[in-house]
Amino acid sequence: MNCWGKDYRYKTVVAYEDKPAELKNGKLNTRLYIEGFGDPALGSFRFSSENKSQFLDSVLRYIKRAGINTLEKGIFPFTDHFDINSIPDGWIWQDIGNYMVQVIGR
C-alpha cells in the first residue's frame, strides 16, 4: 500500500451490459457484471468483514433497492483487467494462500 497511500480503497463495480438497460415489471433485460480490480480481501474467508456471502448479499440488496426482482440474463464476472494465469511459474499451490501479491492488469 506504500504505492497508493494509506487512504487507497479497492473498488468493485456492478454494472449493466447494455445502455439503455430496460427494466419492466422488476425484470432487467440485460446482463449484470461484477467488475473487480484486484481486491485481495473480497470474498475471502480470512477477513471477517469480507466473506463471500456478505459481498453477494450486499450486491443483492442493491439490486432489490433498484427495483430489480429478476435478472433475465444473469450475473457475470468482468475479468478483462487480469491475465488468465496470475500465479507466477515456480509457485507451489500450497503457498498460494500464504502471500499477498498485488496483480496489476494489462
PDB file of C-alpha atoms in Angstrom:
ATOM      1  CA  MET A   1       0.000   0.000   0.000  1.00  0.00           C
ATOM      2  CA  ASN A   2       3.022   2.258   0.034  1.00  0.00           C
ATOM      3  CA  CYS A   3       2.431   2.929  -3.669  1.00  0.00           C
ATOM      4  CA  TRP A   4      -1.148   4.199  -3.311  1.00  0.00           C
ATOM      5  CA  GLY A   5      -1.146   5.745   0.157  1.00  0.00           C
ATOM      6  CA  LYS A   6      -2.995   4.946   3.370  1.00  0.00           C
ATOM      7  CA  ASP A   7      -6.386   6.139   2.107  1.00  0.00           C
ATOM      8  CA  TYR A   8      -6.429   3.953  -1.025  1.00  0.00           C
ATOM      9  CA  ARG A   9      -9.515   1.748  -1.402  1.00  0.00           C
ATOM     10  CA  TYR A  10     -10.027  -1.008  -3.953  1.00  0.00           C
ATOM     11  CA  LYS A  11     -13.203  -0.715  -5.970  1.00  0.00           C
ATOM     12  CA  THR A  12     -15.637  -3.299  -7.226  1.00  0.00           C
ATOM     13  CA  VAL A  13     -18.205  -2.193  -9.794  1.00  0.00           C
ATOM     14  CA  VAL A  14     -21.616  -3.706 -10.520  1.00  0.00           C
ATOM     15  CA  ALA A  15     -22.820  -2.578 -13.969  1.00  0.00           C
ATOM     16  CA  TYR A  16     -25.320  -3.324 -16.741  1.00  0.00           C
ATOM     17  CA  GLU A  17     -24.255  -4.753 -20.098  1.00  0.00           C
ATOM     18  CA  ASP A  18     -26.363  -2.644 -22.451  1.00  0.00           C
ATOM     19  CA  LYS A  19     -27.274   1.003 -22.465  1.00  0.00           C
ATOM     20  CA  PRO A  20     -30.016   1.763 -22.001  1.00  0.00           C
ATOM     21  CA  ALA A  21     -30.951  -1.286 -19.987  1.00  0.00           C
ATOM     22  CA  GLU A  22     -34.663  -1.865 -19.826  1.00  0.00           C
ATOM     23  CA  LEU A  23     -36.421  -2.545 -16.536  1.00  0.00           C
ATOM     24  CA  LYS A  24     -40.059  -3.658 -16.833  1.00  0.00           C
ATOM     25  CA  ASN A  25     -42.141  -5.103 -14.000  1.00  0.00           C
ATOM     26  CA  GLY A  26     -38.988  -5.756 -11.970  1.00  0.00           C
ATOM     27  CA  LYS A  27     -37.243  -7.645 -14.803  1.00  0.00           C
ATOM     28  CA  LEU A  28     -33.909  -6.399 -16.083  1.00  0.00           C
ATOM     29  CA  ASN A  29     -33.411  -7.448 -19.717  1.00  0.00           C
ATOM     30  CA  THR A  30     -29.621  -7.313 -19.765  1.00  0.00           C
ATOM     31  CA  ARG A  31     -26.591  -8.929 -18.177  1.00  0.00           C
ATOM     32  CA  LEU A  32     -25.271  -7.631 -14.899  1.00  0.00           C
ATOM     33  CA  TYR A  33     -21.492  -7.593 -14.495  1.00  0.00           C
ATOM     34  CA  ILE A  34     -19.353  -7.574 -11.388  1.00  0.00           C
ATOM     35  CA  GLU A  35     -16.061  -5.887 -12.246  1.00  0.00           C
ATOM     36  CA  GLY A  36     -13.243  -6.314  -9.765  1.00  0.00           C
ATOM     37  CA  PHE A  37      -9.934  -4.507  -9.607  1.00  0.00           C
ATOM     38  CA  GLY A  38      -7.800  -6.930  -7.589  1.00  0.00           C
ATOM     39  CA  ASP A  39      -9.096  -6.525  -4.029  1.00  0.00           C
ATOM     40  CA  PRO A  40      -7.285  -9.324  -2.185  1.00  0.00           C
ATOM     41  CA  ALA A  41      -9.847  -9.308   0.632  1.00  0.00           C
ATOM     42  CA  LEU A  42     -13.008  -9.505  -1.499  1.00  0.00           C
ATOM     43  CA  GLY A  43     -14.896 -12.650  -0.577  1.00  0.00           C
ATOM     44  CA  SER A  44     -12.007 -14.013   1.480  1.00  0.00           C
ATOM     45  CA  PHE A  45     -12.717 -16.192   4.495  1.00  0.00           C
ATOM     46  CA  ARG A  46      -9.543 -14.733   6.044  1.00  0.00           C
ATOM     47  CA  PHE A  47     -11.233 -11.359   6.671  1.00  0.00           C
ATOM     48  CA  SER A  48     -14.276 -11.473   8.929  1.00  0.00           C
ATOM     49  CA  SER A  49     -15.669  -8.265   7.423  1.00  0.00           C
ATOM     50  CA  GLU A  50     -15.336  -9.508   3.840  1.00  0.00           C
ATOM     51  CA  ASN A  51     -16.600 -13.005   3.224  1.00  0.00           C
ATOM     52  CA  LYS A  52     -18.213 -14.293   0.039  1.00  0.00           C
ATOM     53  CA  SER A  53     -21.777 -14.410   1.324  1.00  0.00           C
ATOM     54  CA  GLN A  54     -21.581 -10.879   2.774  1.00  0.00           C
ATOM     55  CA  PHE A  55     -20.387  -9.473  -0.550  1.00  0.00           C
ATOM     56  CA  LEU A  56     -23.070 -11.260  -2.571  1.00  0.00           C
ATOM     57  CA  ASP A  57     -25.739 -10.311  -0.015  1.00  0.00           C
ATOM     58  CA  SER A  58     -24.810  -6.628  -0.367  1.00  0.00           C
ATOM     59  CA  VAL A  59     -24.977  -6.873  -4.185  1.00  0.00           C
ATOM     60  CA  LEU A  60     -28.430  -8.476  -3.929  1.00  0.00           C
ATOM     61  CA  ARG A  61     -29.621  -5.730  -1.536  1.00  0.00           C
ATOM     62  CA  TYR A  62     -28.589  -3.020  -4.029  1.00  0.00           C
ATOM     63  CA  ILE A  63     -30.239  -4.886  -6.914  1.00  0.00           C
ATOM     64  CA  LYS A  64     -33.505  -5.158  -4.987  1.00  0.00           C
ATOM     65  CA  ARG A  65     -33.301  -1.496  -3.934  1.00  0.00           C
ATOM     66  CA  ALA A  66     -33.087  -0.588  -7.625  1.00  0.00           C
ATOM     67  CA  GLY A  67     -36.425  -2.361  -8.150  1.00  0.00           C
ATOM     68  CA  ILE A  68     -34.936  -5.409  -9.870  1.00  0.00           C
ATOM     69  CA  ASN A  69     -36.523  -8.753  -8.982  1.00  0.00           C
ATOM     70  CA  THR A  70     -35.384 -10.812 -11.983  1.00  0.00           C
ATOM     71  CA  LEU A  71     -32.161 -10.782 -13.980  1.00  0.00           C
ATOM     72  CA  GLU A  72     -33.157 -12.259 -17.338  1.00  0.00           C
ATOM     73  CA  LYS A  73     -29.556 -12.774 -18.498  1.00  0.00           C
ATOM     74  CA  GLY A  74     -27.813 -13.360 -15.160  1.00  0.00           C
ATOM     75  CA  ILE A  75     -24.712 -12.055 -13.369  1.00  0.00           C
ATOM     76  CA  PHE A  76     -21.257 -12.413 -14.908  1.00  0.00           C
ATOM     77  CA  PRO A  77     -17.738 -11.578 -13.754  1.00  0.00           C
ATOM     78  CA  PHE A  78     -15.906  -8.984 -15.850  1.00  0.00           C
ATOM     79  CA  THR A  79     -12.294 -10.159 -15.895  1.00  0.00           C
ATOM     80  CA  ASP A  80     -10.657  -8.195 -18.726  1.00  0.00           C
ATOM     81  CA  HIS A  81      -8.247  -6.469 -16.313  1.00  0.00           C
ATOM     82  CA  PHE A  82      -6.409  -9.687 -15.496  1.00  0.00           C
ATOM     83  CA  ASP A  83      -4.276 -12.276 -17.192  1.00  0.00           C
ATOM     84  CA  ILE A  84      -5.654 -15.815 -17.329  1.00  0.00           C
ATOM     85  CA  ASN A  85      -2.917 -17.165 -15.057  1.00  0.00           C
ATOM     86  CA  SER A  86      -1.801 -14.633 -12.472  1.00  0.00           C
ATOM     87  CA  ILE A  87       0.218 -17.153 -10.457  1.00  0.00           C
ATOM     88  CA  PRO A  88       3.912 -16.958 -11.323  1.00  0.00           C
ATOM     89  CA  ASP A  89       5.676 -20.085 -12.571  1.00  0.00           C
ATOM     90  CA  GLY A  90       7.540 -21.887  -9.810  1.00  0.00           C
ATOM     91  CA  TRP A  91       4.998 -21.235  -7.028  1.00  0.00           C
ATOM     92  CA  ILE A  92       3.578 -24.328  -5.404  1.00  0.00           C
ATOM     93  CA  TRP A  93      -0.171 -24.446  -4.750  1.00  0.00           C
ATOM     94  CA  GLN A  94       0.328 -24.899  -1.002  1.00  0.00           C
ATOM     95  CA  ASP A  95       1.980 -21.442  -0.816  1.00  0.00           C
ATOM     96  CA  ILE A  96      -0.644 -19.500  -2.759  1.00  0.00           C
ATOM     97  CA  GLY A  97      -2.675 -18.527   0.339  1.00  0.00           C
ATOM     98  CA  ASN A  98       0.388 -17.595   2.393  1.00  0.00           C
ATOM     99  CA  TYR A  99       1.409 -14.477   0.494  1.00  0.00           C
ATOM    100  CA  MET A 100      -0.412 -11.462  -0.863  1.00  0.00           C
ATOM    101  CA  VAL A 101       0.854 -10.148  -4.175  1.00  0.00           C
ATOM    102  CA  GLN A 102      -0.993  -7.345  -5.933  1.00  0.00           C
ATOM    103  CA  VAL A 103      -1.763  -8.354  -9.505  1.00  0.00           C
ATOM    104  CA  ILE A 104      -1.657  -5.410 -11.871  1.00  0.00           C
ATOM    105  CA  GLY A 105      -3.759  -5.678 -15.009  1.00  0.00           C
ATOM    106  CA  ARG A 106      -2.558  -5.188 -18.520  1.00  0.00           C
TER     107      ARG A 106
END
